[in-house]
CSV table of C-alpha atoms in Angstrom, one decimal:
chain,number,residue,atom,x,y,z
A,1,UNK,CA,14.9,-8.9,27.5
A,2,UNK,CA,15.9,-6.6,24.5
A,3,UNK,CA,18.4,-8.7,23.6
A,4,UNK,CA,16.1,-11.9,22.6
A,5,UNK,CA,16.0,-11.7,18.5
A,6,UNK,CA,11.9,-11.5,18.6
A,7,UNK,CA,12.2,-8.4,20.9
A,8,UNK,CA,14.7,-6.3,18.8
A,9,UNK,CA,12.1,-5.0,16.6
A,10,UNK,CA,8.7,-3.5,17.1
A,11,UNK,CA,6.0,-6.3,17.7
A,12,UNK,CA,3.5,-4.4,15.3
A,13,UNK,CA,5.5,-2.9,12.4
A,14,UNK,CA,9.0,-4.5,12.7
A,15,UNK,CA,11.0,-1.1,13.3
A,16,UNK,CA,14.2,-2.3,14.8
A,17,UNK,CA,15.4,-1.1,18.2
A,18,UNK,CA,11.9,-0.2,20.1
A,19,UNK,CA,12.2,2.1,22.8
A,20,UNK,CA,8.6,1.6,24.1
A,21,UNK,CA,6.5,-1.2,25.5
A,22,UNK,CA,3.1,-2.3,26.5
A,23,UNK,CA,3.4,-3.6,30.1
A,24,UNK,CA,-0.3,-5.2,29.9
A,25,UNK,CA,0.2,-6.9,26.5
A,26,UNK,CA,3.9,-7.7,27.1
A,27,UNK,CA,5.3,-6.4,23.7
A,28,UNK,CA,8.3,-4.0,22.9
A,29,UNK,CA,7.1,-1.1,20.5
A,30,UNK,CA,8.4,1.7,18.4
A,31,UNK,CA,7.5,5.4,19.0
A,32,UNK,CA,4.7,5.1,16.3
A,33,UNK,CA,3.1,2.0,17.5
A,34,UNK,CA,3.3,3.1,21.1
A,35,UNK,CA,1.0,6.1,20.0
A,36,UNK,CA,-1.7,3.8,18.6
A,37,UNK,CA,-1.6,2.0,21.9
A,38,UNK,CA,-2.0,4.7,24.1
A,39,UNK,CA,-5.1,5.7,22.1
A,40,UNK,CA,-6.6,2.3,22.8
A,41,UNK,CA,-6.9,3.0,26.6
A,42,UNK,CA,-5.2,1.6,29.3
A,43,UNK,CA,-7.9,-1.2,29.8
A,44,UNK,CA,-6.6,-2.5,26.5
A,45,UNK,CA,-2.6,-1.6,26.5
A,46,UNK,CA,-0.8,0.4,28.9
A,47,UNK,CA,2.4,1.8,27.3
A,48,UNK,CA,5.5,2.8,29.0
A,49,UNK,CA,9.1,4.1,28.0
A,50,UNK,CA,11.7,1.8,28.4
A,51,UNK,CA,14.2,4.8,29.2
A,52,UNK,CA,12.2,7.4,30.6
A,53,UNK,CA,9.5,5.9,32.9
A,54,UNK,CA,9.8,4.2,36.1
A,55,UNK,CA,9.0,0.3,36.0
A,56,UNK,CA,7.7,-1.8,38.8
A,57,UNK,CA,8.5,-5.4,39.3
A,58,UNK,CA,5.3,-7.0,38.0
A,59,UNK,CA,5.7,-5.1,34.6
A,60,UNK,CA,9.0,-6.7,34.2
A,61,UNK,CA,7.6,-10.0,35.0
A,62,UNK,CA,4.9,-9.6,32.4
A,63,UNK,CA,7.5,-8.7,29.8
A,64,UNK,CA,9.5,-11.7,30.5
A,65,UNK,CA,6.6,-14.0,30.5
A,66,UNK,CA,5.2,-12.7,27.2
A,67,UNK,CA,7.4,-11.1,25.0
A,68,UNK,CA,6.8,-10.3,21.0
A,69,UNK,CA,7.2,-14.2,20.1
A,70,UNK,CA,4.6,-15.3,22.3
A,71,UNK,CA,2.4,-12.2,21.7
A,72,UNK,CA,2.6,-12.9,18.2
A,73,UNK,CA,1.4,-16.3,18.5
A,74,UNK,CA,-1.4,-15.3,20.4
A,75,UNK,CA,-2.7,-12.1,18.6
A,76,UNK,CA,-1.9,-13.4,15.0
A,77,UNK,CA,-2.5,-17.1,15.4
A,78,UNK,CA,-5.3,-16.9,12.8
A,79,UNK,CA,-4.1,-14.1,10.6
A,80,UNK,CA,-5.3,-15.1,7.2
A,81,UNK,CA,-2.4,-15.6,4.6
A,82,UNK,CA,-4.0,-12.9,2.2
A,83,UNK,CA,-4.1,-10.3,5.1
A,84,UNK,CA,-1.0,-8.0,5.0
A,85,UNK,CA,1.2,-7.4,8.2
A,86,UNK,CA,1.8,-3.5,9.2
A,87,UNK,CA,5.2,-2.2,7.8
A,88,UNK,CA,7.4,0.7,8.5
A,89,UNK,CA,6.5,2.6,5.6
A,90,UNK,CA,2.7,1.9,6.0
A,91,UNK,CA,0.1,4.8,6.2
A,92,UNK,CA,-1.0,5.8,9.5
A,93,UNK,CA,-4.5,4.6,9.0
A,94,UNK,CA,-3.2,1.1,8.1
A,95,UNK,CA,-0.9,1.1,11.1
A,96,UNK,CA,-3.7,2.2,13.4
A,97,UNK,CA,-6.2,-0.4,12.0
A,98,UNK,CA,-3.7,-3.3,12.1
A,99,UNK,CA,-3.1,-2.6,15.8
A,100,UNK,CA,-7.0,-2.0,16.6
A,101,UNK,CA,-7.4,-5.5,15.0
A,102,UNK,CA,-5.0,-7.3,16.7
A,103,UNK,CA,-5.8,-6.1,20.4
A,104,UNK,CA,-8.9,-4.3,20.4
A,105,UNK,CA,-11.2,-6.4,18.2
A,106,UNK,CA,-9.2,-9.7,18.6
A,107,UNK,CA,-9.5,-10.3,15.1
A,108,UNK,CA,-7.0,-12.9,14.5
A,109,UNK,CA,-7.1,-15.1,17.7
A,110,UNK,CA,-8.6,-18.4,17.9
A,111,UNK,CA,-12.2,-17.8,18.9
A,112,UNK,CA,-15.7,-18.3,17.2
A,113,UNK,CA,-16.1,-14.4,17.5
A,114,UNK,CA,-13.0,-13.7,15.9
A,115,UNK,CA,-13.7,-16.0,13.2
A,116,UNK,CA,-17.0,-14.0,12.5
A,117,UNK,CA,-15.1,-10.8,12.1
A,118,UNK,CA,-12.7,-12.5,9.5
A,119,UNK,CA,-15.6,-13.3,7.6
A,120,UNK,CA,-16.7,-9.9,6.9
A,121,UNK,CA,-13.7,-10.1,4.0
A,122,UNK,CA,-12.5,-13.7,3.5
A,123,UNK,CA,-15.4,-14.9,1.4
A,124,UNK,CA,-13.7,-12.5,-1.4
A,125,UNK,CA,-17.4,-10.8,-1.7
A,126,UNK,CA,-18.5,-7.6,-0.8
A,127,UNK,CA,-20.8,-4.8,-1.6
A,128,UNK,CA,-21.9,-1.2,-0.3
A,129,UNK,CA,-21.3,2.4,-0.9
A,130,UNK,CA,-18.1,4.0,-1.4
A,131,UNK,CA,-17.1,7.7,-2.7
A,132,UNK,CA,-15.6,7.9,-5.9
A,133,UNK,CA,-13.5,10.6,-7.2
A,134,UNK,CA,-14.4,11.7,-10.7
A,135,UNK,CA,-12.1,10.9,-13.6
A,136,UNK,CA,-12.0,14.6,-15.1
A,137,UNK,CA,-12.8,16.7,-11.9
A,138,UNK,CA,-12.2,16.4,-8.2
A,139,UNK,CA,-15.7,15.8,-7.3
A,140,UNK,CA,-16.6,12.9,-4.9
A,141,UNK,CA,-19.9,11.1,-5.4
A,142,UNK,CA,-21.3,7.8,-4.0
A,143,UNK,CA,-21.1,4.7,-6.0
A,144,UNK,CA,-22.6,1.4,-5.2
A,145,UNK,CA,-19.5,-1.1,-5.5
A,146,UNK,CA,-19.6,-4.8,-5.6
A,147,UNK,CA,-16.6,-7.2,-5.5
A,148,UNK,CA,-17.4,-10.7,-6.7
A,149,UNK,CA,-15.4,-13.2,-8.0
A,150,UNK,CA,-12.6,-11.9,-10.1
A,151,UNK,CA,-13.7,-8.5,-10.5
A,152,UNK,CA,-15.0,-5.3,-9.0
A,153,UNK,CA,-17.5,-3.2,-10.4
A,154,UNK,CA,-19.5,0.0,-9.4
A,155,UNK,CA,-22.5,1.5,-10.3
A,156,UNK,CA,-23.9,5.2,-10.1
A,157,UNK,CA,-26.7,3.9,-7.7
A,158,UNK,CA,-27.9,0.8,-6.1
A,159,UNK,CA,-31.0,0.9,-8.1
A,160,UNK,CA,-28.9,0.6,-11.4
A,161,UNK,CA,-27.9,-3.1,-10.2
A,162,UNK,CA,-30.2,-5.7,-11.7
A,163,UNK,CA,-31.8,-7.8,-9.1
A,164,UNK,CA,-31.5,-11.0,-11.2
A,165,UNK,CA,-27.8,-10.4,-12.2
A,166,UNK,CA,-25.7,-8.3,-10.2
A,167,UNK,CA,-23.1,-8.1,-12.9
A,168,UNK,CA,-24.9,-6.4,-15.9
A,169,UNK,CA,-24.1,-3.0,-17.4
A,170,UNK,CA,-21.8,-1.6,-14.4
A,171,UNK,CA,-20.4,1.9,-14.7
A,172,UNK,CA,-17.0,0.2,-15.2
A,173,UNK,CA,-15.5,-3.2,-14.2
A,174,UNK,CA,-11.9,-3.9,-13.2
A,175,UNK,CA,-10.6,-7.4,-13.4
A,176,UNK,CA,-8.6,-8.3,-9.9
A,177,UNK,CA,-5.7,-10.1,-11.3
A,178,UNK,CA,-4.5,-7.1,-13.1
A,179,UNK,CA,-5.6,-4.4,-10.8
A,180,UNK,CA,-3.1,-2.7,-8.1
A,181,UNK,CA,-4.2,-1.7,-4.8
A,182,UNK,CA,-2.6,1.1,-2.7
A,183,UNK,CA,-3.4,3.3,0.0
A,184,UNK,CA,-3.4,6.8,-1.0
A,185,UNK,CA,-4.7,9.2,1.9
A,186,UNK,CA,-1.2,10.7,2.1
A,187,UNK,CA,-1.2,12.3,-1.3
A,188,UNK,CA,-5.2,13.1,-1.6
A,189,UNK,CA,-7.2,15.2,0.6
A,190,UNK,CA,-9.6,12.5,1.6
A,191,UNK,CA,-9.6,10.5,4.4
A,192,UNK,CA,-9.7,6.6,4.4
A,193,UNK,CA,-8.9,6.9,0.5
A,194,UNK,CA,-7.4,4.2,-1.6
A,195,UNK,CA,-6.3,3.8,-5.3
A,196,UNK,CA,-7.0,0.9,-7.7
A,197,UNK,CA,-4.8,0.9,-10.8
A,198,UNK,CA,-5.9,-1.0,-14.2
A,199,UNK,CA,-4.4,-0.5,-17.3
A,200,UNK,CA,-2.7,2.5,-16.4
A,201,UNK,CA,-5.8,4.1,-15.2
A,202,UNK,CA,-6.2,5.5,-11.6
A,203,UNK,CA,-9.5,4.8,-9.7
A,204,UNK,CA,-9.9,6.7,-6.2
A,205,UNK,CA,-12.4,5.4,-3.7
A,206,UNK,CA,-12.7,6.5,0.0
A,207,UNK,CA,-14.6,4.6,2.7
A,208,UNK,CA,-16.5,6.3,5.7
A,209,UNK,CA,-13.8,5.1,8.4
A,210,UNK,CA,-10.6,3.4,8.7
A,211,UNK,CA,-11.8,-0.2,9.6
A,212,UNK,CA,-14.2,0.1,6.5
A,213,UNK,CA,-11.5,1.0,4.2
A,214,UNK,CA,-9.5,-2.1,5.6
A,215,UNK,CA,-12.1,-4.1,5.2
A,216,UNK,CA,-12.4,-3.4,1.4
A,217,UNK,CA,-8.7,-3.8,0.9
A,218,UNK,CA,-8.6,-7.3,2.8
A,219,UNK,CA,-11.6,-8.4,0.9
A,220,UNK,CA,-9.9,-7.4,-2.5
A,221,UNK,CA,-6.8,-9.2,-1.5
A,222,UNK,CA,-8.9,-12.2,-0.3
A,223,UNK,CA,-10.5,-12.2,-3.6
A,224,UNK,CA,-7.5,-12.0,-5.8
A,225,UNK,CA,-5.8,-14.7,-3.6
A,226,UNK,CA,-8.8,-17.1,-4.4
A,227,UNK,CA,-8.1,-16.3,-8.0
A,228,UNK,CA,-4.4,-17.2,-7.9
A,229,UNK,CA,-5.5,-20.5,-6.3
A,230,UNK,CA,-4.1,-19.8,-2.5
A,231,UNK,CA,-6.5,-22.7,-1.1
A,232,UNK,CA,-4.8,-25.1,-3.1
A,233,UNK,CA,-1.3,-23.9,-2.4
A,234,UNK,CA,-1.3,-24.5,1.2
A,235,UNK,CA,1.3,-26.7,2.0
A,236,UNK,CA,3.5,-25.5,-0.9
A,237,UNK,CA,5.6,-22.8,0.5
A,238,UNK,CA,7.0,-21.9,-2.8
A,239,UNK,CA,3.6,-21.4,-4.4
A,240,UNK,CA,2.3,-19.7,-1.6
A,241,UNK,CA,5.4,-17.1,-1.4
A,242,UNK,CA,4.6,-16.4,-5.2
A,243,UNK,CA,1.2,-15.6,-4.4
A,244,UNK,CA,1.8,-13.4,-1.3
A,245,UNK,CA,4.2,-11.5,-3.7
A,246,UNK,CA,1.5,-11.1,-6.2
A,247,UNK,CA,-0.8,-9.6,-3.4
A,248,UNK,CA,1.9,-7.2,-2.2
A,249,UNK,CA,2.7,-5.9,-5.7
A,250,UNK,CA,2.3,-2.4,-5.4
A,251,UNK,CA,4.1,1.0,-6.5
A,252,UNK,CA,7.7,0.7,-5.5
A,253,UNK,CA,8.3,4.3,-5.6
A,254,UNK,CA,6.0,7.4,-6.0
A,255,UNK,CA,7.0,11.2,-5.9
A,256,UNK,CA,7.5,14.4,-7.8
A,257,UNK,CA,10.4,14.7,-10.3
A,258,UNK,CA,11.4,17.5,-12.9
A,259,UNK,CA,11.5,16.0,-16.4
A,260,UNK,CA,13.4,17.5,-19.1
A,261,UNK,CA,11.2,17.5,-22.5
A,262,UNK,CA,12.7,15.9,-25.6
A,263,UNK,CA,13.8,19.1,-27.0
A,264,UNK,CA,15.6,19.9,-23.7
A,265,UNK,CA,14.0,23.4,-23.7
A,266,UNK,CA,12.9,23.4,-19.9
A,267,UNK,CA,11.8,21.5,-16.9
A,268,UNK,CA,8.3,20.2,-16.1
A,269,UNK,CA,7.5,18.9,-12.9
A,270,UNK,CA,5.4,15.7,-13.0
A,271,UNK,CA,4.3,13.0,-10.6
A,272,UNK,CA,6.1,9.6,-11.2
A,273,UNK,CA,5.1,6.3,-10.2
A,274,UNK,CA,7.2,3.0,-10.9
A,275,UNK,CA,5.2,-0.3,-11.0
A,276,UNK,CA,6.9,-3.6,-11.9
A,277,UNK,CA,8.8,-2.4,-15.2
A,278,UNK,CA,6.7,0.7,-15.9
A,279,UNK,CA,7.4,4.2,-14.8
A,280,UNK,CA,4.3,6.5,-15.3
A,281,UNK,CA,4.2,10.0,-14.9
A,282,UNK,CA,1.2,12.4,-14.2
A,283,UNK,CA,0.5,16.2,-14.3
A,284,UNK,CA,-0.8,15.5,-10.7
A,285,UNK,CA,-0.8,12.6,-8.4
A,286,UNK,CA,-4.6,12.4,-8.1
A,287,UNK,CA,-5.1,12.5,-12.0
A,288,UNK,CA,-6.8,9.4,-13.5
A,289,UNK,CA,-4.8,9.2,-16.6
A,290,UNK,CA,-1.2,9.5,-16.9
A,291,UNK,CA,0.7,11.8,-19.4
A,292,UNK,CA,3.0,9.0,-20.5
A,293,UNK,CA,4.7,5.9,-19.5
A,294,UNK,CA,8.2,4.3,-19.9
A,295,UNK,CA,8.3,0.4,-20.3
A,296,UNK,CA,11.6,-0.6,-18.8
A,297,UNK,CA,13.6,-3.4,-20.4
A,298,UNK,CA,16.8,-5.5,-19.7
A,299,UNK,CA,19.8,-3.9,-19.2
A,300,UNK,CA,21.2,-6.2,-22.1
A,301,UNK,CA,18.7,-4.3,-24.2
A,302,UNK,CA,20.5,-0.8,-23.5
A,303,UNK,CA,18.3,0.1,-20.5
A,304,UNK,CA,20.2,1.8,-17.5
A,305,UNK,CA,20.1,4.6,-14.7
A,306,UNK,CA,22.7,6.6,-13.6
A,307,UNK,CA,23.3,9.6,-11.5
A,308,UNK,CA,24.0,12.9,-13.8
A,309,UNK,CA,26.2,15.4,-12.2
A,310,UNK,CA,26.6,17.5,-15.7
A,311,UNK,CA,23.4,18.9,-15.6
A,312,UNK,CA,22.9,22.3,-13.9
A,313,UNK,CA,20.7,23.3,-11.0
A,314,UNK,CA,19.9,20.2,-8.7
A,315,UNK,CA,20.3,16.6,-8.2
A,316,UNK,CA,19.9,14.9,-11.4
A,317,UNK,CA,19.9,11.4,-12.9
A,318,UNK,CA,19.4,10.0,-16.2
A,319,UNK,CA,17.2,7.2,-17.4
A,320,UNK,CA,18.5,5.5,-20.9
A,321,UNK,CA,16.1,3.6,-22.9
A,322,UNK,CA,16.2,2.4,-26.3
A,323,UNK,CA,14.5,5.4,-27.8
A,324,UNK,CA,16.0,8.3,-25.8
A,325,UNK,CA,17.5,9.5,-22.6
A,326,UNK,CA,15.4,10.9,-19.8
A,327,UNK,CA,17.0,13.5,-17.8
A,328,UNK,CA,15.3,14.0,-14.4
A,329,UNK,CA,15.7,16.2,-11.2
A,330,UNK,CA,14.8,15.3,-7.5
A,331,UNK,CA,14.8,17.5,-4.6
A,332,UNK,CA,17.6,15.7,-2.7
A,333,UNK,CA,20.5,13.4,-3.4
A,334,UNK,CA,18.9,11.0,-1.2
A,335,UNK,CA,15.6,10.9,-3.5
A,336,UNK,CA,18.2,10.7,-6.6
A,337,UNK,CA,19.7,7.4,-5.0
A,338,UNK,CA,16.2,6.1,-4.0
A,339,UNK,CA,15.0,6.5,-7.7
A,340,UNK,CA,18.1,4.9,-8.8
A,341,UNK,CA,17.9,1.9,-6.7
A,342,UNK,CA,14.3,1.4,-7.5
A,343,UNK,CA,14.7,1.7,-11.1
A,344,UNK,CA,17.9,-0.5,-11.3
A,345,UNK,CA,15.9,-3.1,-9.4
A,346,UNK,CA,12.9,-2.9,-11.9
A,347,UNK,CA,15.6,-2.9,-14.9
A,348,UNK,CA,16.8,-6.5,-13.4
A,349,UNK,CA,13.4,-7.8,-12.7
A,350,UNK,CA,11.9,-6.7,-16.3
A,351,UNK,CA,10.9,-9.5,-18.7
A,352,UNK,CA,12.2,-7.3,-21.9
A,353,UNK,CA,10.7,-4.3,-23.4
A,354,UNK,CA,8.0,-4.3,-26.1
A,355,UNK,CA,8.6,-1.2,-28.4
A,356,UNK,CA,5.1,-1.3,-29.6
A,357,UNK,CA,3.9,-1.0,-26.0
A,358,UNK,CA,5.9,2.1,-25.2
A,359,UNK,CA,3.9,5.4,-25.0
A,360,UNK,CA,5.7,8.7,-25.1
A,361,UNK,CA,4.3,12.2,-25.6
A,362,UNK,CA,6.2,15.3,-26.3
A,363,UNK,CA,5.7,16.5,-22.5
């Protein structure tokens, strides 16, 4: 059974070589997803180890009759194209909510009840209270948020929203097509938090629970998809692929690096985030504003990245731009390779650097 192509990867996140299974749902699972299944309760999913547990004949018959391919056709039959499937690298909250949506809430099956569940976010319109982190401090405060059409707006209080026009005088307004969405609960000490980035400014929001957080993320993705013309793209695989690629646009890589200043007088620890062809750096990962950013250009314009073994103390690499060479240091050789790979890919995809758009400080 494990030699069948669809059974060679986890049914929920795609991790290769699953070593667990749900003998009630008939799917093969990785160890991380099996833990979520176990929390669903045996009335939903009964989990067994492929190697360690004893199997009854009826369990084998269930796995043979169903398997990952048939299960996917059942539990993901009505998965909206704007929704995002779980991946190996996903935040634990996203993994849990993906699995609960599939098997517990039956959100993507072909039933009227499931259609009502999807309607919570597929309209691309949503409003309600979320906690928001202050721009200049770590204080979280309730804000009334409205997702409507092509923008997301938030107000200090619901009473601040005009009854006749719910778009006047918001505290801030973010155009969706220029806004990046990412889950950040692993880098911020606030459960169920997510990050919106617009014009190099980070906005941090948090929901009350995992399902509410995912509902907001799905609603924002659905609204962006409508703006991109997803309804008209049905039947056009190439255009649909472009839209999905835009929806999945996020930070390619984030993490701590040490950066040498322009005068080469020491190293400073900074949080780096790579998005498309822009490398931003912050003093802290939860800062609203970046200290600076580097607009990457094409290789033909002189942009490149390479490992630098000449620098002492640690695992170093150099990012070469038109204006200067950045000396960067990671905590391991594996991280150096990950950053070099991500930066090379960004340089290959770059549309070219505009020197007027480059912002560098003396950090």
